Amino acid sequence: MNDIDAWVWWLVAAAALGIPLVVTAMPEFGMFAVGAIAAAVASGFGADLVVQVLVFVVVSVALIAVVRPVAARHRSQQPRLATGVDALKGRQAVVVERVDGSGGRIKLAGEIWSARTLDTGRAFEAGEEVDVVDIEGATAIIM
């Protein structure tokens, strides 16, 4: 196998490693593909097979060691901007109709919501300000 054949085989290996990356969404295959591309470059510069394999292994392992922990850290972080009902939790609302454990109405973020109290024995009268603790379906839980 001459040098041209070696770099072509490395590129074929990179493409073959790219297929499971797309199909399974496992980024490790992409890192192996980049390692194969690095080995193809080494082969293009005339490195022998042992050096090519070492370049493949070193680049692949380095990418996995560096990129994988960073990706895992980003995946585990909560989004910084709350949207939808999560953005309404913790906000203040104004009681429009008396709210108790069985129901009532509040004005929350400019809209009228059905609501009930977190403590079933407590009631809030119209005009009182309340805190939204949770949203269950289309009902705000207040206290």
mmCIF file of C-alpha atoms in Angstrom:
data_model
loop_
_atom_site.group_PDB
_atom_site.id
_atom_site.type_symbol
_atom_site.label_atom_id
_atom_site.label_comp_id
_atom_site.label_asym_id
_atom_site.label_seq_id
_atom_site.Cartn_x
_atom_site.Cartn_y
_atom_site.Cartn_z
ATOM 1 C CA MET A 1 0.000 0.000 0.000
ATOM 2 C CA ASN A 2 1.594 3.313 -1.045
ATOM 3 C CA ASP A 3 1.195 6.703 0.674
ATOM 4 C CA ILE A 4 -1.700 7.814 -1.497
ATOM 5 C CA ASP A 5 -3.620 4.651 -0.711
ATOM 6 C CA ALA A 6 -3.032 5.128 3.021
ATOM 7 C CA TRP A 7 -4.491 8.626 3.209
ATOM 8 C CA VAL A 8 -7.446 7.527 1.074
ATOM 9 C CA TRP A 9 -8.116 4.655 3.471
ATOM 10 C CA TRP A 10 -7.973 7.045 6.423
ATOM 11 C CA LEU A 11 -10.537 9.294 4.721
ATOM 12 C CA VAL A 12 -12.749 6.276 4.046
ATOM 13 C CA ALA A 13 -12.434 5.376 7.738
ATOM 14 C CA ALA A 14 -13.365 8.949 8.693
ATOM 15 C CA ALA A 15 -16.458 8.789 6.496
ATOM 16 C CA ALA A 16 -17.358 5.369 7.895
ATOM 17 C CA LEU A 17 -17.041 6.739 11.454
ATOM 18 C CA GLY A 18 -19.203 9.717 10.492
ATOM 19 C CA ILE A 19 -22.146 7.474 9.584
ATOM 20 C CA PRO A 20 -22.788 6.165 13.122
ATOM 21 C CA LEU A 21 -22.309 9.721 14.393
ATOM 22 C CA VAL A 22 -25.288 10.829 12.335
ATOM 23 C CA VAL A 23 -27.386 7.708 12.931
ATOM 24 C CA THR A 24 -26.820 7.323 16.694
ATOM 25 C CA ALA A 25 -25.973 10.916 17.678
ATOM 26 C CA MET A 26 -22.965 9.651 19.640
ATOM 27 C CA PRO A 27 -20.314 12.394 19.421
ATOM 28 C CA GLU A 28 -17.512 9.932 20.163
ATOM 29 C CA PHE A 29 -17.760 8.645 16.586
ATOM 30 C CA GLY A 30 -17.184 12.198 15.342
ATOM 31 C CA MET A 31 -14.071 12.444 17.474
ATOM 32 C CA PHE A 32 -12.779 9.178 16.014
ATOM 33 C CA ALA A 33 -13.552 10.557 12.535
ATOM 34 C CA VAL A 34 -11.469 13.659 13.278
ATOM 35 C CA GLY A 35 -8.670 11.366 14.472
ATOM 36 C CA ALA A 36 -8.871 9.491 11.147
ATOM 37 C CA ILE A 37 -8.659 12.790 9.257
ATOM 38 C CA ALA A 38 -5.579 13.733 11.295
ATOM 39 C CA ALA A 39 -4.042 10.364 10.410
ATOM 40 C CA ALA A 40 -4.834 11.014 6.733
ATOM 41 C CA VAL A 41 -3.001 14.343 6.980
ATOM 42 C CA ALA A 42 -0.038 12.595 8.621
ATOM 43 C CA SER A 43 -0.084 10.039 5.828
ATOM 44 C CA GLY A 44 -0.174 12.842 3.261
ATOM 45 C CA PHE A 45 2.997 14.253 4.790
ATOM 46 C CA GLY A 46 4.677 10.861 4.371
ATOM 47 C CA ALA A 47 4.448 9.441 7.894
ATOM 48 C CA ASP A 48 4.728 5.685 8.168
ATOM 49 C CA LEU A 49 1.841 3.474 9.333
ATOM 50 C CA VAL A 50 2.914 3.394 13.005
ATOM 51 C CA VAL A 51 2.975 7.200 13.180
ATOM 52 C CA GLN A 52 -0.411 7.376 11.410
ATOM 53 C CA VAL A 53 -1.978 5.018 13.932
ATOM 54 C CA LEU A 54 -0.391 6.959 16.814
ATOM 55 C CA VAL A 55 -1.769 10.235 15.405
ATOM 56 C CA PHE A 56 -5.224 8.640 15.110
ATOM 57 C CA VAL A 57 -5.136 7.347 18.688
ATOM 58 C CA VAL A 58 -3.679 10.511 20.235
ATOM 59 C CA VAL A 59 -6.061 12.899 18.456
ATOM 60 C CA SER A 60 -9.112 10.703 19.144
ATOM 61 C CA VAL A 61 -8.303 10.209 22.826
ATOM 62 C CA ALA A 62 -7.416 13.890 23.277
ATOM 63 C CA LEU A 63 -10.741 14.953 21.770
ATOM 64 C CA ILE A 64 -12.671 12.509 23.921
ATOM 65 C CA ALA A 65 -10.769 13.608 27.043
ATOM 66 C CA VAL A 66 -11.366 17.316 26.377
ATOM 67 C CA VAL A 67 -14.675 17.594 24.516
ATOM 68 C CA ARG A 68 -16.744 14.921 26.266
ATOM 69 C CA PRO A 69 -16.562 16.454 29.793
ATOM 70 C CA VAL A 70 -17.357 19.907 28.394
ATOM 71 C CA ALA A 71 -20.361 18.528 26.496
ATOM 72 C CA ALA A 72 -21.568 16.632 29.577
ATOM 73 C CA ARG A 73 -21.309 19.793 31.687
ATOM 74 C CA HIS A 74 -23.338 21.790 29.151
ATOM 75 C CA ARG A 75 -25.937 19.038 28.862
ATOM 76 C CA SER A 76 -26.520 18.963 32.627
ATOM 77 C CA GLN A 77 -26.959 22.732 33.037
ATOM 78 C CA GLN A 78 -30.445 24.149 33.354
ATOM 79 C CA PRO A 79 -31.461 26.772 30.793
ATOM 80 C CA ARG A 80 -30.759 30.294 32.010
ATOM 81 C CA LEU A 81 -33.930 31.759 30.551
ATOM 82 C CA ALA A 82 -37.190 30.349 31.889
ATOM 83 C CA THR A 83 -39.964 30.158 29.309
ATOM 84 C CA GLY A 84 -43.598 29.076 29.223
ATOM 85 C CA VAL A 85 -45.151 28.146 32.557
ATOM 86 C CA ASP A 86 -41.692 27.964 34.174
ATOM 87 C CA ALA A 87 -41.397 31.727 33.647
ATOM 88 C CA LEU A 88 -44.639 32.266 35.596
ATOM 89 C CA LYS A 89 -43.589 30.340 38.695
ATOM 90 C CA GLY A 90 -42.510 32.690 41.463
ATOM 91 C CA ARG A 91 -44.267 35.720 39.969
ATOM 92 C CA GLN A 92 -46.835 37.829 41.748
ATOM 93 C CA ALA A 93 -50.480 37.956 40.705
ATOM 94 C CA VAL A 94 -53.597 39.856 41.766
ATOM 95 C CA VAL A 95 -56.729 38.031 42.892
ATOM 96 C CA VAL A 96 -59.707 38.869 40.640
ATOM 97 C CA GLU A 97 -62.264 36.512 42.210
ATOM 98 C CA ARG A 98 -61.978 34.953 45.664
ATOM 99 C CA VAL A 99 -59.484 32.063 45.587
ATOM 100 C CA ASP A 100 -59.584 29.144 48.015
ATOM 101 C CA GLY A 101 -58.716 25.449 47.925
ATOM 102 C CA SER A 102 -61.474 24.723 45.398
ATOM 103 C CA GLY A 103 -60.689 27.522 42.948
ATOM 104 C CA GLY A 104 -60.961 31.139 41.921
ATOM 105 C CA ARG A 105 -59.396 33.582 39.440
ATOM 106 C CA ILE A 106 -56.221 35.662 39.381
ATOM 107 C CA LYS A 107 -54.603 38.094 36.963
ATOM 108 C CA LEU A 108 -51.135 36.784 36.127
ATOM 109 C CA ALA A 109 -48.854 38.383 33.527
ATOM 110 C CA GLY A 110 -51.782 40.331 32.083
ATOM 111 C CA GLU A 111 -54.008 37.274 31.680
ATOM 112 C CA ILE A 112 -56.836 35.846 33.759
ATOM 113 C CA TRP A 113 -55.973 32.398 35.165
ATOM 114 C CA SER A 114 -57.939 29.915 37.181
ATOM 115 C CA ALA A 115 -56.225 29.396 40.513
ATOM 116 C CA ARG A 116 -56.403 27.537 43.795
ATOM 117 C CA THR A 117 -54.498 27.889 47.029
ATOM 118 C CA LEU A 118 -51.616 25.676 48.038
ATOM 119 C CA ASP A 119 -53.029 25.550 51.578
ATOM 120 C CA THR A 120 -56.629 24.334 51.152
ATOM 121 C CA GLY A 121 -57.699 26.033 54.392
ATOM 122 C CA ARG A 122 -56.628 29.495 53.250
ATOM 123 C CA ALA A 123 -58.543 31.966 51.056
ATOM 124 C CA PHE A 124 -57.590 35.213 49.296
ATOM 125 C CA GLU A 125 -60.034 37.994 48.499
ATOM 126 C CA ALA A 126 -60.230 40.134 45.335
ATOM 127 C CA GLY A 127 -57.473 42.741 45.123
ATOM 128 C CA GLU A 128 -54.911 40.834 47.228
ATOM 129 C CA GLU A 129 -51.452 40.149 45.825
ATOM 130 C CA VAL A 130 -50.376 36.517 45.855
ATOM 131 C CA ASP A 131 -47.333 34.504 44.815
ATOM 132 C CA VAL A 132 -47.590 31.812 42.151
ATOM 133 C CA VAL A 133 -45.971 28.637 43.482
ATOM 134 C CA ASP A 134 -46.694 26.245 40.614
ATOM 135 C CA ILE A 135 -48.763 25.771 37.481
ATOM 136 C CA GLU A 136 -50.785 22.569 37.083
ATOM 137 C CA GLY A 137 -52.335 22.437 33.633
ATOM 138 C CA ALA A 138 -54.185 25.729 33.274
ATOM 139 C CA THR A 139 -54.473 26.345 37.023
ATOM 140 C CA ALA A 140 -52.075 28.480 39.030
ATOM 141 C CA ILE A 141 -51.269 27.291 42.537
ATOM 142 C CA ILE A 142 -50.891 30.310 44.814
ATOM 143 C CA MET A 143 -49.976 31.200 48.353
#
